[in-house]
mmCIF file of C-alpha atoms in Angstrom:
data_model
loop_
_atom_site.group_PDB
_atom_site.id
_atom_site.type_symbol
_atom_site.label_atom_id
_atom_site.label_comp_id
_atom_site.label_asym_id
_atom_site.label_seq_id
_atom_site.Cartn_x
_atom_site.Cartn_y
_atom_site.Cartn_z
ATOM 1 C CA MET A 1 79.221 26.270 48.909
ATOM 2 C CA ALA A 2 81.773 28.666 49.192
ATOM 3 C CA HIS A 3 84.153 26.918 47.145
ATOM 4 C CA LEU A 4 81.615 26.151 44.281
ATOM 5 C CA ALA A 5 80.839 29.463 44.027
ATOM 6 C CA ALA A 6 84.265 30.855 43.741
ATOM 7 C CA LYS A 7 85.010 28.523 41.145
ATOM 8 C CA LEU A 8 81.879 29.278 39.158
ATOM 9 C CA MET A 9 82.341 33.166 39.321
ATOM 10 C CA THR A 10 86.032 32.725 38.065
ATOM 11 C CA TYR A 11 84.557 30.940 34.865
ATOM 12 C CA LEU A 12 81.907 33.198 34.396
ATOM 13 C CA ALA A 13 83.965 36.460 35.139
ATOM 14 C CA GLU A 14 86.400 35.019 32.195
ATOM 15 C CA GLY A 15 83.347 33.970 29.785
ATOM 16 C CA LEU A 16 81.193 37.215 30.117
ATOM 17 C CA ALA A 17 83.746 39.633 30.267
ATOM 18 C CA PRO A 18 84.018 42.737 30.155
ATOM 19 C CA ILE A 19 81.160 43.036 32.752
ATOM 20 C CA ARG A 20 80.599 45.743 34.897
ATOM 21 C CA PRO A 21 80.457 44.872 38.778
ATOM 22 C CA ILE A 22 76.858 44.236 39.950
ATOM 23 C CA ARG A 23 75.316 47.081 42.296
ATOM 24 C CA VAL A 24 74.252 45.924 45.572
ATOM 25 C CA ALA A 25 72.710 47.447 48.175
ATOM 26 C CA ASP A 26 72.531 45.722 51.718
ATOM 27 C CA VAL A 27 69.955 47.207 54.316
ATOM 28 C CA GLY A 28 70.696 45.803 57.609
ATOM 29 C CA ALA A 29 74.191 44.601 56.892
ATOM 30 C CA ASN A 30 74.997 43.401 60.418
ATOM 31 C CA PRO A 31 77.907 40.966 59.831
ATOM 32 C CA ILE A 32 76.812 37.982 62.051
ATOM 33 C CA GLU A 33 77.775 35.952 59.212
ATOM 34 C CA ALA A 34 79.102 36.087 55.713
ATOM 35 C CA PRO A 35 76.469 37.678 53.157
ATOM 36 C CA PRO A 36 75.380 35.487 50.037
ATOM 37 C CA TYR A 37 77.104 37.936 47.731
ATOM 38 C CA HIS A 38 80.682 37.574 49.467
ATOM 39 C CA ALA A 39 81.741 35.211 46.628
ATOM 40 C CA LEU A 40 80.934 37.684 44.206
ATOM 41 C CA ALA A 41 82.378 40.518 45.633
ATOM 42 C CA GLU A 42 85.463 38.892 46.523
ATOM 43 C CA ALA A 43 85.672 37.797 42.747
ATOM 44 C CA GLY A 44 85.248 41.639 41.626
ATOM 45 C CA LEU A 45 81.803 41.262 40.198
ATOM 46 C CA ALA A 46 80.144 43.482 42.782
ATOM 47 C CA GLN A 47 80.237 46.441 44.716
ATOM 48 C CA VAL A 48 78.146 46.593 47.972
ATOM 49 C CA TRP A 49 76.496 49.848 49.737
ATOM 50 C CA GLY A 50 75.874 48.182 53.212
ATOM 51 C CA PHE A 51 73.468 50.121 55.573
ATOM 52 C CA GLU A 52 73.619 49.625 59.204
ATOM 53 C CA PRO A 53 72.342 52.176 61.764
ATOM 54 C CA ASN A 54 73.328 50.378 64.913
ATOM 55 C CA ASP A 55 76.678 51.625 65.924
ATOM 56 C CA THR A 56 78.164 48.199 67.150
ATOM 57 C CA ALA A 57 77.219 46.266 64.160
ATOM 58 C CA ARG A 58 78.369 49.209 61.777
ATOM 59 C CA ALA A 59 81.588 49.576 63.652
ATOM 60 C CA ASP A 60 82.269 45.581 63.216
ATOM 61 C CA LEU A 61 81.454 46.117 59.487
ATOM 62 C CA GLU A 62 84.025 49.081 59.367
ATOM 63 C CA ALA A 63 86.874 46.595 61.073
ATOM 64 C CA GLY A 64 88.614 45.421 58.198
ATOM 65 C CA LYS A 65 86.515 46.639 55.533
ATOM 66 C CA PRO A 66 87.330 44.982 51.896
ATOM 67 C CA ASP A 67 87.627 47.449 49.092
ATOM 68 C CA TRP A 68 84.403 46.354 47.486
ATOM 69 C CA LEU A 69 82.086 47.659 50.668
ATOM 70 C CA HIS A 70 81.082 51.265 51.168
ATOM 71 C CA VAL A 71 79.334 51.292 55.078
ATOM 72 C CA LEU A 72 76.473 53.764 55.546
ATOM 73 C CA GLU A 73 74.919 54.969 58.626
ATOM 74 C CA GLN A 74 71.499 55.670 57.489
ATOM 75 C CA ALA A 75 68.436 54.137 58.799
ATOM 76 C CA VAL A 76 66.257 52.996 55.892
ATOM 77 C CA GLY A 77 62.532 53.520 55.315
ATOM 78 C CA GLN A 78 59.547 55.660 54.769
ATOM 79 C CA PRO A 79 61.404 59.261 55.064
ATOM 80 C CA GLY A 80 60.685 60.729 58.363
ATOM 81 C CA ARG A 81 61.012 60.705 62.283
ATOM 82 C CA ALA A 82 60.596 57.583 63.669
ATOM 83 C CA VAL A 83 61.340 55.609 66.912
ATOM 84 C CA PHE A 84 64.052 52.941 66.468
ATOM 85 C CA ASN A 85 64.375 49.940 69.222
ATOM 86 C CA ALA A 86 67.700 49.052 69.792
ATOM 87 C CA TYR A 87 68.303 45.865 71.808
ATOM 88 C CA PRO A 88 71.420 44.719 73.207
ATOM 89 C CA ALA A 89 71.343 41.946 70.647
ATOM 90 C CA SER A 90 71.956 44.217 67.494
ATOM 91 C CA GLU A 91 70.230 41.782 65.266
ATOM 92 C CA MET A 92 67.207 42.294 66.989
ATOM 93 C CA SER A 93 66.910 46.112 66.507
ATOM 94 C CA SER A 94 64.147 47.278 64.950
ATOM 95 C CA LEU A 95 61.380 49.889 64.415
ATOM 96 C CA TYR A 96 59.031 47.733 65.888
ATOM 97 C CA LYS A 97 59.001 46.182 69.322
ATOM 98 C CA LEU A 98 59.230 42.239 70.226
ATOM 99 C CA SER A 99 55.650 41.148 70.863
ATOM 100 C CA ARG A 100 54.868 39.397 74.299
ATOM 101 C CA LYS A 101 52.115 37.299 72.736
ATOM 102 C CA SER A 102 54.156 35.649 70.033
ATOM 103 C CA ILE A 103 57.266 34.921 72.267
ATOM 104 C CA GLY A 104 54.919 33.422 74.817
ATOM 105 C CA TYR A 105 53.716 31.042 72.345
ATOM 106 C CA LEU A 106 57.167 30.266 70.706
ATOM 107 C CA GLY A 107 59.043 29.981 74.125
ATOM 108 C CA HIS A 108 61.939 31.907 72.626
ATOM 109 C CA PHE A 109 63.655 35.357 72.715
ATOM 110 C CA ARG A 110 62.220 35.619 75.866
ATOM 111 C CA ARG A 111 65.712 37.215 77.072
ATOM 112 C CA HIS A 112 65.339 40.222 74.458
ATOM 113 C CA LEU A 113 61.952 41.442 75.860
ATOM 114 C CA GLY A 114 62.365 44.880 77.588
ATOM 115 C CA SER A 115 65.788 45.203 76.944
ATOM 116 C CA GLU A 116 65.608 47.553 74.202
ATOM 117 C CA SER A 117 66.637 51.585 74.517
ATOM 118 C CA GLU A 118 64.390 53.621 72.231
ATOM 119 C CA MET A 119 66.414 56.078 69.883
ATOM 120 C CA THR A 120 64.537 58.898 67.740
ATOM 121 C CA VAL A 121 66.184 58.476 63.975
ATOM 122 C CA ASP A 122 65.320 60.189 60.946
ATOM 123 C CA LEU A 123 64.436 57.734 58.409
ATOM 124 C CA VAL A 124 65.682 58.057 54.757
ATOM 125 C CA GLY A 125 64.443 56.567 51.596
ATOM 126 C CA LEU A 126 66.481 54.743 48.879
ATOM 127 C CA ASP A 127 65.436 57.174 46.460
ATOM 128 C CA GLN A 128 66.805 60.108 48.454
ATOM 129 C CA LEU A 129 70.212 58.876 48.162
ATOM 130 C CA ASP A 130 71.998 60.726 45.393
ATOM 131 C CA ASP A 131 75.203 58.644 46.023
ATOM 132 C CA LEU A 132 73.354 55.500 45.580
ATOM 133 C CA PRO A 133 73.272 54.202 42.008
ATOM 134 C CA LEU A 134 70.442 52.408 40.161
ATOM 135 C CA LEU A 135 70.712 48.876 42.036
ATOM 136 C CA ASP A 136 70.956 45.392 40.600
ATOM 137 C CA LEU A 137 70.272 43.443 43.841
ATOM 138 C CA LEU A 138 68.869 44.706 47.088
ATOM 139 C CA LYS A 139 69.154 42.602 50.165
ATOM 140 C CA VAL A 140 67.080 43.670 52.924
ATOM 141 C CA ASP A 141 67.044 42.502 56.555
ATOM 142 C CA ALA A 142 65.256 45.278 58.336
ATOM 143 C CA GLN A 143 63.567 43.196 61.323
ATOM 144 C CA GLY A 144 59.853 44.169 60.097
ATOM 145 C CA ALA A 145 60.600 47.238 57.751
ATOM 146 C CA GLU A 146 61.349 45.292 54.594
ATOM 147 C CA VAL A 147 58.166 46.749 52.850
ATOM 148 C CA GLN A 148 59.291 50.269 54.132
ATOM 149 C CA VAL A 149 62.617 49.931 52.608
ATOM 150 C CA LEU A 150 61.061 48.666 49.151
ATOM 151 C CA GLN A 151 58.658 51.283 48.783
ATOM 152 C CA SER A 152 61.342 53.989 49.852
ATOM 153 C CA GLY A 153 63.231 52.599 46.895
ATOM 154 C CA ARG A 154 61.071 52.278 43.938
ATOM 155 C CA GLY A 155 63.317 54.609 41.573
ATOM 156 C CA LYS A 156 66.440 52.865 42.855
ATOM 157 C CA LEU A 157 64.665 49.344 42.151
ATOM 158 C CA SER A 158 63.466 50.330 38.719
ATOM 159 C CA GLN A 159 66.161 48.276 36.945
ATOM 160 C CA ALA A 160 66.829 45.544 39.631
ATOM 161 C CA ILE A 161 66.915 42.039 38.642
ATOM 162 C CA ALA A 162 66.915 40.650 41.955
ATOM 163 C CA VAL A 163 65.640 41.337 45.803
ATOM 164 C CA ILE A 164 66.862 38.928 48.500
ATOM 165 C CA ALA A 165 64.161 39.681 51.527
ATOM 166 C CA GLU A 166 63.901 38.718 54.985
ATOM 167 C CA MET A 167 60.337 37.236 54.803
ATOM 168 C CA ARG A 168 58.477 36.850 58.588
ATOM 169 C CA PHE A 169 56.607 33.446 58.386
ATOM 170 C CA TYR A 170 55.308 34.030 62.164
ATOM 171 C CA ARG A 171 55.186 37.654 63.812
ATOM 172 C CA LEU A 172 57.886 38.468 66.181
ATOM 173 C CA TYR A 173 57.234 42.253 66.505
ATOM 174 C CA ASP A 174 53.926 43.904 67.127
ATOM 175 C CA GLY A 175 52.800 45.876 64.019
ATOM 176 C CA GLU A 176 55.371 44.720 61.490
ATOM 177 C CA PRO A 177 53.678 43.793 57.929
ATOM 178 C CA ASP A 178 52.585 40.320 57.476
ATOM 179 C CA LEU A 179 54.364 38.387 54.625
ATOM 180 C CA HIS A 180 51.344 38.903 51.962
ATOM 181 C CA GLU A 181 52.132 42.724 52.189
ATOM 182 C CA LEU A 182 55.959 42.159 51.278
ATOM 183 C CA ASP A 183 54.904 39.941 48.557
ATOM 184 C CA ALA A 184 52.320 42.153 47.282
ATOM 185 C CA GLU A 185 55.042 45.008 47.157
ATOM 186 C CA LEU A 186 57.846 43.044 45.552
ATOM 187 C CA ARG A 187 54.873 42.128 42.811
ATOM 188 C CA HIS A 188 53.968 45.583 42.325
ATOM 189 C CA GLN A 189 57.532 46.163 41.147
ATOM 190 C CA GLY A 190 57.651 43.732 38.708
ATOM 191 C CA PHE A 191 59.410 40.714 40.754
ATOM 192 C CA VAL A 192 58.396 37.337 41.293
ATOM 193 C CA LEU A 193 59.008 34.751 44.152
ATOM 194 C CA HIS A 194 61.959 32.093 43.277
ATOM 195 C CA LYS A 195 63.082 30.503 45.982
ATOM 196 C CA PHE A 196 63.368 30.227 49.927
ATOM 197 C CA ILE A 197 67.247 30.310 51.368
ATOM 198 C CA GLN A 198 67.801 28.510 54.703
ATOM 199 C CA PRO A 199 64.138 28.914 56.187
ATOM 200 C CA LYS A 200 64.481 29.027 60.270
ATOM 201 C CA SER A 201 62.180 27.107 62.241
ATOM 202 C CA ARG A 202 62.176 26.689 66.041
ATOM 203 C CA MET A 203 60.540 23.894 68.347
ATOM 204 C CA LEU A 204 57.837 25.056 70.468
ATOM 205 C CA HIS A 205 58.574 24.768 73.910
ATOM 206 C CA ASN A 206 56.486 21.973 76.046
ATOM 207 C CA SER A 207 56.892 19.511 78.979
ATOM 208 C CA GLN A 208 59.229 17.238 77.407
ATOM 209 C CA SER A 209 61.493 20.075 76.193
ATOM 210 C CA GLN A 210 64.511 18.607 77.660
ATOM 211 C CA ARG A 211 64.199 15.253 76.268
ATOM 212 C CA LEU A 212 64.165 16.638 72.701
ATOM 213 C CA ASN A 213 66.537 17.497 69.687
ATOM 214 C CA ARG A 214 65.534 20.947 69.538
ATOM 215 C CA ARG A 215 67.055 21.388 65.962
ATOM 216 C CA ALA A 216 65.763 18.149 64.584
ATOM 217 C CA ILE A 217 62.134 18.559 65.855
ATOM 218 C CA GLY A 218 61.385 22.098 65.607
ATOM 219 C CA SER A 219 58.276 22.485 63.225
ATOM 220 C CA GLN A 220 57.215 26.440 63.458
ATOM 221 C CA LEU A 221 58.709 28.521 60.462
ATOM 222 C CA ILE A 222 59.917 31.871 61.853
ATOM 223 C CA ASP A 223 61.376 33.517 58.810
ATOM 224 C CA GLY A 224 63.889 32.904 56.036
ATOM 225 C CA ASP A 225 65.492 34.891 52.895
ATOM 226 C CA ALA A 226 63.115 35.030 50.036
ATOM 227 C CA VAL A 227 64.745 35.236 46.648
ATOM 228 C CA TYR A 228 62.538 37.301 44.042
ATOM 229 C CA ILE A 229 63.878 37.945 40.635
ATOM 230 C CA ARG A 230 62.497 40.245 37.977
ATOM 231 C CA SER A 231 59.890 38.218 35.997
ATOM 232 C CA PHE A 232 61.651 36.400 33.115
ATOM 233 C CA GLU A 233 58.961 35.252 30.946
ATOM 234 C CA ASP A 234 59.157 38.289 28.581
ATOM 235 C CA ARG A 235 63.202 38.359 28.240
ATOM 236 C CA THR A 236 62.884 40.701 25.342
ATOM 237 C CA GLN A 237 62.713 43.341 27.942
ATOM 238 C CA TRP A 238 66.058 42.186 29.407
ATOM 239 C CA SER A 239 69.419 43.614 28.511
ATOM 240 C CA ASP A 240 72.097 41.330 27.944
ATOM 241 C CA GLU A 241 73.927 42.928 30.842
ATOM 242 C CA GLN A 242 71.026 42.423 32.872
ATOM 243 C CA ILE A 243 71.029 38.706 31.732
ATOM 244 C CA ALA A 244 74.761 38.146 32.564
ATOM 245 C CA HIS A 245 74.350 39.901 36.137
ATOM 246 C CA LEU A 246 71.137 37.551 36.751
ATOM 247 C CA ALA A 247 73.494 34.338 35.634
ATOM 248 C CA CYS A 248 76.275 35.629 37.941
ATOM 249 C CA LEU A 249 73.689 36.054 40.812
ATOM 250 C CA ALA A 250 72.044 32.741 40.332
ATOM 251 C CA ALA A 251 75.284 30.984 40.385
ATOM 252 C CA ALA A 252 77.215 32.551 43.422
ATOM 253 C CA VAL A 253 74.348 33.997 45.580
ATOM 254 C CA PHE A 254 71.392 32.093 45.077
ATOM 255 C CA GLY A 255 72.722 28.578 44.429
ATOM 256 C CA SER A 256 70.088 28.548 41.389
ATOM 257 C CA HIS A 257 72.117 26.958 38.504
ATOM 258 C CA ASP A 258 69.345 26.130 36.466
ATOM 259 C CA LEU A 259 68.609 29.570 36.222
ATOM 260 C CA ALA A 260 72.077 30.462 35.556
ATOM 261 C CA LEU A 261 72.069 27.930 32.920
ATOM 262 C CA LEU A 262 68.535 29.671 31.215
ATOM 263 C CA CYS A 263 70.437 32.956 31.150
ATOM 264 C CA LEU A 264 73.575 31.659 29.663
ATOM 265 C CA ASP A 265 71.475 29.851 26.738
ATOM 266 C CA GLU A 266 69.509 32.839 26.278
ATOM 267 C CA LEU A 267 72.933 34.974 25.612
ATOM 268 C CA ALA A 268 74.069 32.368 23.565
ATOM 269 C CA ASN A 269 70.919 32.738 21.414
ATOM 270 C CA ARG A 270 71.214 36.326 21.197
ATOM 271 C CA ASN A 271 74.389 36.734 20.428
ATOM 272 C CA ALA A 272 74.905 33.468 18.005
ATOM 273 C CA GLY A 273 77.953 32.670 19.674
ATOM 274 C CA ALA A 274 79.347 29.621 21.786
ATOM 275 C CA SER A 275 77.262 28.665 24.798
ATOM 276 C CA LEU A 276 79.079 28.929 28.380
ATOM 277 C CA ALA A 277 76.554 26.383 29.698
ATOM 278 C CA ALA A 278 78.190 22.905 28.987
ATOM 279 C CA GLY A 279 81.505 24.319 30.523
ATOM 280 C CA TYR A 280 79.249 25.785 33.656
ATOM 281 C CA VAL A 281 78.023 22.322 34.125
ATOM 282 C CA ASN A 282 81.732 20.869 33.909
ATOM 283 C CA HIS A 283 82.409 22.865 37.085
ATOM 284 C CA LEU A 284 79.198 21.725 38.920
ATOM 285 C CA PRO A 285 80.132 18.699 41.460
ATOM 286 C CA ARG A 286 79.015 15.264 40.743
ATOM 287 C CA GLU A 287 76.005 15.028 42.852
ATOM 288 C CA LEU A 288 74.312 17.640 40.303
ATOM 289 C CA ARG A 289 75.213 16.029 37.151
ATOM 290 C CA ALA A 290 73.591 13.267 35.577
#
């Protein structure tokens, strides 16, 4: 996937030039794994503002920081004072506490219960940050606070073309919003669900757990990244730059090659020029071509 994304980015960067770097905010930029926009940024097609209030995770981000990454320490949400629950496993840290009932049912994450340290933090809304530009893409993984982050940034997201939000399918934290609340806020801002990326499920513990392949038999959905794009039904409302940016995101971040090709077709129709679509398909691996 990474090699294909890099190839497609080189092709699109040349064919769509000149193109402004895509402005990305990553709220909860804990560097546990390479972010989905990595190939885009490495190709010089993205600038990223990464928010990480956890000291340990932020230090990891700062270590060997690439030129395209701006690291910020603010905790993002509805502006005001809040209690932040810092868990030793930094990826579990949240404005909410882990739910004993949920974990009792799932049989996972028990070691994290009661391990949090409470910290008082001042939450900052995205719209309050003068140094943060209008965004093209928001990636948010805030362990239950995704709705707060979105509501705090309606101005910064007014021209955005996509959001990647961690969506909880089964509650992990007491009081965190349900998935329909996240979906409602995104639709209120003009976004529609496009796809899920790597939804995660877990095996429910039972008397035969030791005899089972946990990876193969896990059935309970937990969470996963949901990709929302600004509604593309009325493309007359989109600028050429927005469509070019969506083509790049679809190619290198979402793995949505049909969406990328639709964007390239739209650009060719608008400009009465040669389409990049055929060359794009030539770069796809054999199993994706007829």
